[in-house]
Coordinates of C-alpha atoms in Angstrom, one line a residue:
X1 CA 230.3 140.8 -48.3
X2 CA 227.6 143.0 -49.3
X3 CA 224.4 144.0 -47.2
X4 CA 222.0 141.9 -49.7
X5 CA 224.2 139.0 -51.0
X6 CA 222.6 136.1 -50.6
X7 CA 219.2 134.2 -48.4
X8 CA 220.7 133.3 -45.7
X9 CA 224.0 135.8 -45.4
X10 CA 221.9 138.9 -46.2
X11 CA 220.3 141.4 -43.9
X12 CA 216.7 140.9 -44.6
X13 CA 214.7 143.6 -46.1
X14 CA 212.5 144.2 -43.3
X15 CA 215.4 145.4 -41.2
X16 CA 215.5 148.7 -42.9
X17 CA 215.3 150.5 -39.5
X18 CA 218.8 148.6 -38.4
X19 CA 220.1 149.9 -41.4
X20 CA 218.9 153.2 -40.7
X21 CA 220.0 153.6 -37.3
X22 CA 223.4 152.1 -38.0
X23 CA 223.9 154.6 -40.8
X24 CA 222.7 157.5 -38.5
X25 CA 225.1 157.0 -35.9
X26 CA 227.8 156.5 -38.6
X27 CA 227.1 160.2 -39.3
X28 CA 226.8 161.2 -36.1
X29 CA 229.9 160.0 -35.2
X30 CA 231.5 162.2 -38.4
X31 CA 229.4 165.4 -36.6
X32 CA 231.3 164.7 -33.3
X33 CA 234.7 163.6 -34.9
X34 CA 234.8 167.5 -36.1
X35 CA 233.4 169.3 -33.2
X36 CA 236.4 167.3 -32.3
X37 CA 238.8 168.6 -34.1
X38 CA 237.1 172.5 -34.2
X39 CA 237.9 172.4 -30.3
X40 CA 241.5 171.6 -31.0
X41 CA 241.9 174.5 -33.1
X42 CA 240.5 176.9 -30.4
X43 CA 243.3 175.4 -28.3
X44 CA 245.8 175.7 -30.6
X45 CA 244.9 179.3 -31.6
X46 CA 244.5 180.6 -28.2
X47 CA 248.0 179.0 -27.3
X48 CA 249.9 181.0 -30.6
X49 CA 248.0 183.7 -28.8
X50 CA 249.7 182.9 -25.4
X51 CA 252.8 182.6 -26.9
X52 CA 252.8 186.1 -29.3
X53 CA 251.5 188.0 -26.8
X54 CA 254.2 186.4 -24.4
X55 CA 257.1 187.2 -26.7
X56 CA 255.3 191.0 -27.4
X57 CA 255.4 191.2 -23.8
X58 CA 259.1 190.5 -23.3
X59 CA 260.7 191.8 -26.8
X60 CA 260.6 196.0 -25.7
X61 CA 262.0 196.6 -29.8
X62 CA 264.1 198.5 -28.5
X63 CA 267.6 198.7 -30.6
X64 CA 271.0 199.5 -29.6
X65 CA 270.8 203.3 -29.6
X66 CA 268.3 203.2 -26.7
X67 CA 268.8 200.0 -25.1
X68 CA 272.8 199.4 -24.7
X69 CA 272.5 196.1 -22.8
X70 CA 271.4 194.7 -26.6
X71 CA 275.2 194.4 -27.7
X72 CA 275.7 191.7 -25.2
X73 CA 275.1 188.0 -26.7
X74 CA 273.1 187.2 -23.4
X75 CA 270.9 189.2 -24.3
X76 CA 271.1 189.3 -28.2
X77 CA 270.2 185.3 -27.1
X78 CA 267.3 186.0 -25.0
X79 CA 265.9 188.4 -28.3
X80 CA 267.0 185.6 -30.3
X81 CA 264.5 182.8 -28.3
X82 CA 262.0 185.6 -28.2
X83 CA 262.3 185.5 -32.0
X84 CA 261.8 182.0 -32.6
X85 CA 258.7 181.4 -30.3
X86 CA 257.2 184.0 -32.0
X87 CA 257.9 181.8 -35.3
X88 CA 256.7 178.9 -33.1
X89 CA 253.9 180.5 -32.5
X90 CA 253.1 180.9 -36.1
X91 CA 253.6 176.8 -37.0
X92 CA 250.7 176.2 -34.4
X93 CA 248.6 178.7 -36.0
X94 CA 249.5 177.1 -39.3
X95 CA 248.8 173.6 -37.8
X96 CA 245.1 174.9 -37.0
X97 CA 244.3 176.5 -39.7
X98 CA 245.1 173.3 -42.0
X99 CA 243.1 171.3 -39.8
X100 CA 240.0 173.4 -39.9
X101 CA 240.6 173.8 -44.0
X102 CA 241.4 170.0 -44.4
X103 CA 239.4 168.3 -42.1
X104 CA 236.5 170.8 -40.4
X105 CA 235.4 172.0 -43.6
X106 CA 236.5 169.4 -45.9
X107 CA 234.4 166.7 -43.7
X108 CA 231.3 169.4 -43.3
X109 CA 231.1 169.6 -46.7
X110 CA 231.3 165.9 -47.2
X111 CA 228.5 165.2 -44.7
X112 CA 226.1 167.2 -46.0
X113 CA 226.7 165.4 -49.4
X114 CA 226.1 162.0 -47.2
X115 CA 223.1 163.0 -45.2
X116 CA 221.5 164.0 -49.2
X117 CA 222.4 160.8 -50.3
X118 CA 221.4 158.9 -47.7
X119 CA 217.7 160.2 -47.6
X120 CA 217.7 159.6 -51.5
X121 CA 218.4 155.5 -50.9
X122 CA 216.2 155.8 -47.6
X123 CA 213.2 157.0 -49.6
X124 CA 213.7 155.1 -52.0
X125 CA 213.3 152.0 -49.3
X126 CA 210.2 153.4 -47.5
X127 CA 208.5 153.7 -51.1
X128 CA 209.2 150.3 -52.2
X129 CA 207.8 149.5 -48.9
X130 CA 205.0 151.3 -49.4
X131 CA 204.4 149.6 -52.9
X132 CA 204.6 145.8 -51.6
X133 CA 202.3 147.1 -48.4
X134 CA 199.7 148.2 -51.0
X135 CA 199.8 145.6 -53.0
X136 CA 199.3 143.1 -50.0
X137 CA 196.5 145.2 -49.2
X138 CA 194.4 144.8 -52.3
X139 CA 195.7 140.8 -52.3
X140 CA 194.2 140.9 -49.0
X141 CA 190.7 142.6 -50.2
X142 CA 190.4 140.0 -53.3
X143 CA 190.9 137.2 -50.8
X144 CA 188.3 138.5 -48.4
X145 CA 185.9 139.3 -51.2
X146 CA 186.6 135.2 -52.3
X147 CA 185.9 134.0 -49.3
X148 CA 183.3 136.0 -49.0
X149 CA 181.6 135.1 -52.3
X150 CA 182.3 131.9 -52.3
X151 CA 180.5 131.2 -48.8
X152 CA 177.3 132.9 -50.6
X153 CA 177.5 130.5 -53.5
X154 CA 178.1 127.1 -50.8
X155 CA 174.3 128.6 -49.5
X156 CA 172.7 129.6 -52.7
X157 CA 173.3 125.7 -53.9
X158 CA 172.2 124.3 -50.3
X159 CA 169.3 126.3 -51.0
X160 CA 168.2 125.6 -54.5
X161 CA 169.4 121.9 -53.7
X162 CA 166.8 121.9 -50.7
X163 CA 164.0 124.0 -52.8
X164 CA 164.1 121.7 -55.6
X165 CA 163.8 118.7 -53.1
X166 CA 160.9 120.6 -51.5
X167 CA 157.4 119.1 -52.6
X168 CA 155.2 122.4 -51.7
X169 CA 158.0 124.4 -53.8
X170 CA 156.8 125.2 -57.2
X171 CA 158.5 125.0 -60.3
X172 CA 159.2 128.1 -60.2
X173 CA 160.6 128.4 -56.9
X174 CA 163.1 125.8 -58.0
X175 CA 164.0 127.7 -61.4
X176 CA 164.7 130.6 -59.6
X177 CA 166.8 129.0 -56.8
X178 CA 168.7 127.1 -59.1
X179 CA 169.5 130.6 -61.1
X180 CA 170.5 132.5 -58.2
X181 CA 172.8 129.3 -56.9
X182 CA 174.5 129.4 -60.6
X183 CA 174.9 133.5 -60.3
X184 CA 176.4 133.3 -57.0
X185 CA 178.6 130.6 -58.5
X186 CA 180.1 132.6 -61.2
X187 CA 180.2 135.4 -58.8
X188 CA 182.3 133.3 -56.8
X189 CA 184.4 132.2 -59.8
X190 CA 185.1 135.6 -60.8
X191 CA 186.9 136.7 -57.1
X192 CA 188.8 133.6 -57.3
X193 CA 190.5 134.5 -60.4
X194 CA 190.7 137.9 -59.3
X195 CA 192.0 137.0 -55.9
X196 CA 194.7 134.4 -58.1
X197 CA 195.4 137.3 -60.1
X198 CA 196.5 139.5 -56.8
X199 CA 198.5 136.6 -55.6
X200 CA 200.4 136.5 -58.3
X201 CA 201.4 140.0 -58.4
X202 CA 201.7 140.3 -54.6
X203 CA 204.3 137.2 -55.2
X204 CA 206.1 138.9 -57.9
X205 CA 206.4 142.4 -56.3
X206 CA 207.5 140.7 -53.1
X207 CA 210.0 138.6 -54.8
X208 CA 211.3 141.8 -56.7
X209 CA 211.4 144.0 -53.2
X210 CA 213.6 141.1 -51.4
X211 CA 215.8 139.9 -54.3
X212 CA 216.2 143.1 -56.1
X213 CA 215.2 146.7 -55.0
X214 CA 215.8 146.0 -51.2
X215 CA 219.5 144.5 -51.7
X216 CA 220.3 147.4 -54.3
X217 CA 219.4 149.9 -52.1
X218 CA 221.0 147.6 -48.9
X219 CA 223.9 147.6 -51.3
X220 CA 223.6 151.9 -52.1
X221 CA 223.7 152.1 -48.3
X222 CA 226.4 150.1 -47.3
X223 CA 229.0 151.8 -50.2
X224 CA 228.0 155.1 -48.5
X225 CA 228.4 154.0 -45.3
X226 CA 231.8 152.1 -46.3
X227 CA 232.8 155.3 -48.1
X228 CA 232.0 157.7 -44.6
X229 CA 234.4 155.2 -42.9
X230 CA 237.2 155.7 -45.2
X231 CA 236.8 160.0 -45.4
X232 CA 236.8 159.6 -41.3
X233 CA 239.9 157.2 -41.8
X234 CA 241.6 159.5 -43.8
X235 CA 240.5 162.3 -41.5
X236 CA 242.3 160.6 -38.6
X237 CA 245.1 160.2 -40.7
X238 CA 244.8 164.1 -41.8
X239 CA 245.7 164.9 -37.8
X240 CA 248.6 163.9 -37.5
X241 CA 250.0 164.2 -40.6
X242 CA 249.4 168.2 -40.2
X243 CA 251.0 168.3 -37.2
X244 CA 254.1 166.1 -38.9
X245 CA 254.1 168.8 -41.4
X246 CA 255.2 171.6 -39.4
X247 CA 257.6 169.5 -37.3
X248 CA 260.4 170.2 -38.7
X249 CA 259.9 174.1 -38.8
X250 CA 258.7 173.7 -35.0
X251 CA 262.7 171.3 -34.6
X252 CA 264.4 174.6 -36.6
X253 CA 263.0 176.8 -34.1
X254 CA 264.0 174.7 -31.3
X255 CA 267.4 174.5 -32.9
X256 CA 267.7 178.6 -33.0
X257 CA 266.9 178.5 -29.3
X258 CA 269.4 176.1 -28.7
X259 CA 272.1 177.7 -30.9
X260 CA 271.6 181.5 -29.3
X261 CA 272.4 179.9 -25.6
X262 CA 275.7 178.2 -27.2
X263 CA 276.3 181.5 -28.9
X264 CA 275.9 183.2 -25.8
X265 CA 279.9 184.3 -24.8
X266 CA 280.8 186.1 -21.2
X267 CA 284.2 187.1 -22.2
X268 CA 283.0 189.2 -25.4
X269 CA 280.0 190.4 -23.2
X270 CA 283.1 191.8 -20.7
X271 CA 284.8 193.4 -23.8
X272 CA 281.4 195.0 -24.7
X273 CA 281.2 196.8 -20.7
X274 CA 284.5 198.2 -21.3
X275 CA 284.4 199.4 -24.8
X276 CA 280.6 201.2 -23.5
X277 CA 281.9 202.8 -20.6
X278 CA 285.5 203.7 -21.5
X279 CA 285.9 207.4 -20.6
X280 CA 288.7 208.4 -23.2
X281 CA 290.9 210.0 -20.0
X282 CA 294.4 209.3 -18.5
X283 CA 294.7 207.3 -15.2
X284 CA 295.9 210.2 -12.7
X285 CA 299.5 211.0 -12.0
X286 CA 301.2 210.3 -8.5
X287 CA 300.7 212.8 -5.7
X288 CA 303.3 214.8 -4.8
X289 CA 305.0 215.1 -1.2
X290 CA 303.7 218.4 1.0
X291 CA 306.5 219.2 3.8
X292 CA 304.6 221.4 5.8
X293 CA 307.3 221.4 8.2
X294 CA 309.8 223.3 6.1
X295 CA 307.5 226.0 5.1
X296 CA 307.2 224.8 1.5
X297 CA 304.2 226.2 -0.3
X298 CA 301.9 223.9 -1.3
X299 CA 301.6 222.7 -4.7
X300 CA 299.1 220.2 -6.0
X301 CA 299.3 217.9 -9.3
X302 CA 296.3 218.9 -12.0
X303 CA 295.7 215.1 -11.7
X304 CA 295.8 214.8 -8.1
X305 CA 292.3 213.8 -6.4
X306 CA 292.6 214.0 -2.8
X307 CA 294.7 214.0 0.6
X308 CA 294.5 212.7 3.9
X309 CA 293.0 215.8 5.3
X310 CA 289.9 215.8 2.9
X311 CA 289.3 216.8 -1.0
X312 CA 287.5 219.5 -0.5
X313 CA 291.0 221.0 1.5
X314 CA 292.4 220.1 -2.0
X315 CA 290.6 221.9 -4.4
X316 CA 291.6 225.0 -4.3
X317 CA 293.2 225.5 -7.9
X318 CA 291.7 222.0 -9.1
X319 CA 288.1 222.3 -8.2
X320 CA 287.5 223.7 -11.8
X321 CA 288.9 220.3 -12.8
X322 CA 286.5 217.0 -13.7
X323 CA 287.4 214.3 -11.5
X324 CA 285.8 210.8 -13.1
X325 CA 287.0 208.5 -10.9
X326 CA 286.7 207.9 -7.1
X327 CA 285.4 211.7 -6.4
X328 CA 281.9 212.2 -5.0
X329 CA 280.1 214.6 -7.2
X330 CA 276.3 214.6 -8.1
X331 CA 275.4 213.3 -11.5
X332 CA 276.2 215.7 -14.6
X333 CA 272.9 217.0 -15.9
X334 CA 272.1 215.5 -19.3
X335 CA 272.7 217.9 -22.2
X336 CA 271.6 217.9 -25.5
X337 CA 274.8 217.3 -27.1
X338 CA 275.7 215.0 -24.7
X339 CA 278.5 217.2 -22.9
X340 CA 277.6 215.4 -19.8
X341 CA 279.4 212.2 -21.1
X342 CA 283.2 211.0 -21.2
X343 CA 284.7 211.9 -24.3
X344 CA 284.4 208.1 -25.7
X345 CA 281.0 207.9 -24.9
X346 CA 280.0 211.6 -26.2
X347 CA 281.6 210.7 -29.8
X348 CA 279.4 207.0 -30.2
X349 CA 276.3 208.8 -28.8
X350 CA 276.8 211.7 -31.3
X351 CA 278.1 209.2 -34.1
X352 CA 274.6 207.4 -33.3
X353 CA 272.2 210.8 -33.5
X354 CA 273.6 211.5 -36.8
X355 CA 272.7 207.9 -38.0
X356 CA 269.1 208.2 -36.7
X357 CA 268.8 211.7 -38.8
X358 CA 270.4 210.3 -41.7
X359 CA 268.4 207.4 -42.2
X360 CA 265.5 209.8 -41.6
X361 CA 266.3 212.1 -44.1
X362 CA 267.1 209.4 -46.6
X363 CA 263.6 208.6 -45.8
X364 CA 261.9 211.8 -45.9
X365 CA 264.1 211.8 -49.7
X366 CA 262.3 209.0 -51.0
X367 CA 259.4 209.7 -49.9
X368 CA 259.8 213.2 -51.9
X369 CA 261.1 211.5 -55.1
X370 CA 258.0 209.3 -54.9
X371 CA 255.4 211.7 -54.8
X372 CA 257.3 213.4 -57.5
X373 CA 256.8 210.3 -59.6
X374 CA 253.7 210.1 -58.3
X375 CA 253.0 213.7 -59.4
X376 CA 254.1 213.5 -63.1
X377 CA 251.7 209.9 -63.5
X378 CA 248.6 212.0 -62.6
X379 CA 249.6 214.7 -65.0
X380 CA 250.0 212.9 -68.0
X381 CA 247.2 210.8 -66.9
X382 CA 244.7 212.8 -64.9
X383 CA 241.3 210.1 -64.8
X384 CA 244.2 208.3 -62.1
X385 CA 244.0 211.2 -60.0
X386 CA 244.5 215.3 -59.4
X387 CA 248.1 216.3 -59.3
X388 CA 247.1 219.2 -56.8
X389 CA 245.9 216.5 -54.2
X390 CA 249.3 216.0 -54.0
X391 CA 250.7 219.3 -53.2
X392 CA 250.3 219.5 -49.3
X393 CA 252.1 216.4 -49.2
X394 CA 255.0 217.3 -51.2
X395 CA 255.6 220.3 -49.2
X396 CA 255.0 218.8 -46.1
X397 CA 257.9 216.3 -47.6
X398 CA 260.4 218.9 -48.8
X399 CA 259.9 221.0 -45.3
X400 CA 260.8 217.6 -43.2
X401 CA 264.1 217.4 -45.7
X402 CA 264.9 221.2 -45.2
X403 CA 264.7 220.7 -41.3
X404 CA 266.9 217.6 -41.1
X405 CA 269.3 218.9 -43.4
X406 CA 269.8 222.0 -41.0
X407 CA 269.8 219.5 -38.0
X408 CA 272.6 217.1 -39.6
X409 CA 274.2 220.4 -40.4
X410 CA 274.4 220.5 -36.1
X411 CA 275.0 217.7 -35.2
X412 CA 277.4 217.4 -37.9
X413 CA 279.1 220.2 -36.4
X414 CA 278.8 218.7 -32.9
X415 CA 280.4 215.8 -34.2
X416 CA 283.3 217.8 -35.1
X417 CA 283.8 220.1 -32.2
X418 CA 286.3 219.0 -29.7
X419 CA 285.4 218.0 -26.1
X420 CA 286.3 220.4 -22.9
X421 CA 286.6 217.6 -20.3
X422 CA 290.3 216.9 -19.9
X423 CA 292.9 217.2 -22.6
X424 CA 292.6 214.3 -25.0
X425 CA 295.5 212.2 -25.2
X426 CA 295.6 211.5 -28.5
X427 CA 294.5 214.6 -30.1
X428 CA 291.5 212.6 -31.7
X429 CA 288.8 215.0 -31.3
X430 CA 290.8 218.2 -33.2
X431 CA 289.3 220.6 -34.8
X432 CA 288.4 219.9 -38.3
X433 CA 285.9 222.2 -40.6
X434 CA 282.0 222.1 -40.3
X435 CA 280.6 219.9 -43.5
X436 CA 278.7 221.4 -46.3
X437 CA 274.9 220.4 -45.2
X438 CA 274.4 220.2 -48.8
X439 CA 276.3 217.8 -50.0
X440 CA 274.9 214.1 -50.5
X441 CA 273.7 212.2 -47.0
X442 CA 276.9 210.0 -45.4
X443 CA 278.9 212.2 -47.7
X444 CA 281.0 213.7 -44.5
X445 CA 281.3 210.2 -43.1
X446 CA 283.4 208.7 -45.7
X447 CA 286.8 209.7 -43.7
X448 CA 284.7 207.9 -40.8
X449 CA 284.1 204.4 -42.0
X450 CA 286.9 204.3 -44.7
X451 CA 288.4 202.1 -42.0
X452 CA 284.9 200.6 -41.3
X453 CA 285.3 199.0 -45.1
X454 CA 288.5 197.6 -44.9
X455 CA 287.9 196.1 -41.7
X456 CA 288.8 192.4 -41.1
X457 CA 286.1 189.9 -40.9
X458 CA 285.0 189.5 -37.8
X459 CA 283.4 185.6 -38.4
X460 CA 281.5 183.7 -41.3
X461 CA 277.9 183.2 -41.5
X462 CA 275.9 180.5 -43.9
X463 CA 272.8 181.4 -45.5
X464 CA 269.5 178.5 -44.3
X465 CA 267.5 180.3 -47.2
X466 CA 267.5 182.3 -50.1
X467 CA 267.4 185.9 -49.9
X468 CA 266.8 188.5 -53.3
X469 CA 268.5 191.3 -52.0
X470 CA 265.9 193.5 -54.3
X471 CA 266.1 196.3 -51.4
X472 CA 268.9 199.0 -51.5
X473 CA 271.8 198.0 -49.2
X474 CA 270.9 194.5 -48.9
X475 CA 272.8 191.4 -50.8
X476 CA 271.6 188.7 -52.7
X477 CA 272.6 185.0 -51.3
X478 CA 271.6 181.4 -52.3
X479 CA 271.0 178.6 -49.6
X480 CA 274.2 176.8 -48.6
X481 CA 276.4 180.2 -49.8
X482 CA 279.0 181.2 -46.9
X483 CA 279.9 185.0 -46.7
X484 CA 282.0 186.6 -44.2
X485 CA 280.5 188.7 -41.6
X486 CA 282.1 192.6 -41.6
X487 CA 279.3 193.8 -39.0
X488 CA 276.8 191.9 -36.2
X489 CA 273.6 192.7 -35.5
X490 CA 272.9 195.9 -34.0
X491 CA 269.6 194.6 -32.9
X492 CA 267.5 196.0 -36.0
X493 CA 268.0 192.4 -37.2
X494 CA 270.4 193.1 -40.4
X495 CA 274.0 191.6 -40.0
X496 CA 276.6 193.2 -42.7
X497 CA 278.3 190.5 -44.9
X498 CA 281.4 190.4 -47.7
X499 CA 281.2 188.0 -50.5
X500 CA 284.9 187.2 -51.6
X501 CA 284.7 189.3 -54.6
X502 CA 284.6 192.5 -52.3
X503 CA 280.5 193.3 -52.6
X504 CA 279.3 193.8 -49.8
X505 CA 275.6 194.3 -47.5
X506 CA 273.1 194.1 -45.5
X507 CA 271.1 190.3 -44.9
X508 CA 268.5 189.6 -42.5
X509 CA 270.3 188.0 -39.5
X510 CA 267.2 185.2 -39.4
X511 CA 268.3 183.5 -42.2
X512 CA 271.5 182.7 -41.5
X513 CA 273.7 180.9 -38.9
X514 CA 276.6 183.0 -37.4
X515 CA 280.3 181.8 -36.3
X516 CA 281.6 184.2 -35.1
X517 CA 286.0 184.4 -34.5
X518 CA 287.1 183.5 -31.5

């Protein structure tokens, strides 16, 4: 039903005010619907704030090298939960900023184009208003004047009736009353059909303002009012539906936080404190029997630790000896090249310094070859830039690589060098020759991890997206694709997979979900 349909179902035309005010708070209510929902973003930013700054807070980056305790899947898990509230926090950041792009701005925008359209149809109104009020005005003057006129005829008759019925009046007296009665006659004739005239148009403007221009514009006004309803309608509907939107991100993330405390395993954790604190030495021998009452000279196993009557009594020949377990000693200063540690310990500490100066220098390498490239554009095309500007850098560069080259030589050779704790049972830390610093990086670790490549599988892993593999050591995988996994996570978040056709590399942990062999 429109605003202007019909006599009696209509809104009349002079309730342009009701009209006004109902379409005023319709706005209003629009201005207040996205303060609304502006407030809800604040929330929701400041609680992806909360939550980041929570995760920052708790996740210390540190990786494996510094921070042993990462190798064990309780707290790989807890890295793993830190990880996905941190991606949680991102879906509520994504929830409001849709809602301040969709709705916020979207609906300011709209408003303004309502509140320009609205004063349009309302002017409109007040200046056909204005229009019927004059015209009733000058109807009103022409009737006044009528009335007026025609009273001064009514006397002017009386009085040339009376005159010309008066015997002392003179003939002229009466001639000139009777003209002055027939003047204000004609007079009076004229504003009647002047004041017929401004009826009629009064009539017909006032039947066009309440048949036609009022219920247009009622009509104008009720189609924008009908049209702010269904923009707020669909601006309700626009709340929830962001929210929906993310949901299933926000369940995947839940999922990953479920799936690292069922991943969590005690017994491989147990494996993981032996295998770190191992010490590479036998278990000591049994002591021998000292018959002081024969006279027999005292002899003392090299593995013996102690007697009844003390261990300092014992030492004697054996106090140059290192005695790991049981003994009370002060702790071993730490060394540089990690002497202080078991021999076990001493080789994955060393095994790990050369990895953090080989990835360096691989570093510090491309870096080099990409100023190089760098160098040879602006030369050929020097309006991109001077060549020389270029020069500090690139030596700066190639004295980085010269220093880590000499210090992989070291530690390369440390690497090599056998351990002086206790005789190694198994002859694995021999002797072997220092490698040539300047052959390629990893080049003197190929005896190392020939093993490493050949290795078993130690689970399988499924890939949740796609991953390029554009990066050097990574590998390409489709959603769905299952590769075997060679190598966990050593908490820089790469896990090392095998496809069945041998390739093999590096994909970010994130994007897959790990079984690993029981």
């Amino acid at each position: 039903m429109d605003w202007g349909q019909t006599h009696t179902e209509r809104l009349r035309p002079d309730q342009c005010d009701i009209i006004e005010k109902h379409t005023q708070s319709g706005l209003e209510l629009v201005e207040k619907y996205v303060k609304f929902v502006k407030e809800r973003t604040e929330i929701e930013q400041n609680y992806a704030k909360q939550l980041r700054n929570l995760s920052k807070k708790y996740n210390q980056k540190r990786s494996s090298k510094d921070e042993p305790e990462c190798r064990f899947s309780s707290y790989q898990a807890f890295l793993d939960i830190l990880t996905e509230m941190n991606d949680y926090a991102g879906q509520r950041e994504l929830i409001a900023e849709n809602l301040m792009m969709n709705i916020c701005i979207d609906l300011t925008k709209y408003l303004q184009e309502l509140k320009q359209e609205r004063k349009t149809y309302l002017m409109e109104a007040k200046k056909a208003q204005q229009s019927l009020e004059s015209t009733y005005k000058q109807l009103d003057s022409s009737k006044k004047r009528f009335e007026r006129e025609w009273r001064e005829a009514e006397r002017a008759a009386q009085y040339a009736e009376k005159t010309d019925q008066d015997i002392n009046a003179t003939k002229a007296d009466v001639e000139k009353a009777k003209q002055q009665a027939h003047m204000r006659a004609h007079i009076a004739e004229e504003c009647k059909n002047d004041y017929a005239a401004q009826l009629q148009k009064y009539n017909k403007e006032q039947n066009q303002f309440y048949f036609n221009d009022m219920p247009l514009i009622f009509n104008k006004l009720q189609d924008l009012d009908e049209r702010r309803v269904r923009k707020l309608a669909q601006g309700y509907i626009l709340f929830s539906e962001t929210e929906k939107h993310v949901m299933p991100i926000i369940g995947k993330c839940l999922e990953g936080i479920t799936k690292a405390g069922t991943n969590v395993n005690e017994k491989n954790d147990s494996v993981i404190v032996i295998e770190q604190n191992k010490s590479g030495f036998e278990r000591p021998g049994d002591l021998e029997f000292e018959d002081y009452s024969q006279g027999i000279n005292r002899a003392s196993s090299d593995s013996s630790l102690g007697t009844p009557k003390g261990p300092m009594d014992l030492l004697g020949k054996n106090k140059s000896k290192n005695f790991w377990l049981f003994s009370k000693r002060s702790k071993p200063a730490v060394t540089e090249d990690f002497a202080h540690l078991p021999p076990e310990q001493r080789r994955k500490r060393l095994q790990q310094k050369l990895d953090e100066i080989c990835k360096e220098l691989q570093k510090e390498v491309d870096q080099s070859e990409a100023l190089g490239k760098m160098k040879d554009v602006y030369e050929k095309n020097p309006q991109m830039g001077d060549p020389a500007s270029l020069a500090s850098q690139i030596n700066q560069t190639s004295q980085n690589i010269e220093r880590l080259r000499g210090e992989q030589s070291l530690w390369c050779t440390l690497y090599r060098k056998p351990v002086h704790f206790l005789s190694s049972p198994d002859g694995a830390y021999s002797d072997e020759s220092t490698p040539d610093p300047s052959q390629a990086i990893y080049a003197e670790f190929d005896d190392d991890f020939e093993d490493e490549e050949l290795a078993a599988p130690i689970g399988k892993c499924t890939a949740m997206y796609n991953f390029p593999g554009a990066s050097e050591g990574t590998i390409a995988m489709q959603e769905g694709e299952v590769l075997a996994v060679v190598e966990e996570d050593k908490g820089d978040g790469w896990t090392r997979v095998r496809r069945s056709n041998g390739d093999e590399g590096y994909i970010p942990t994130s994007y897959v979900t790990i079984t690993l062999n029981k």
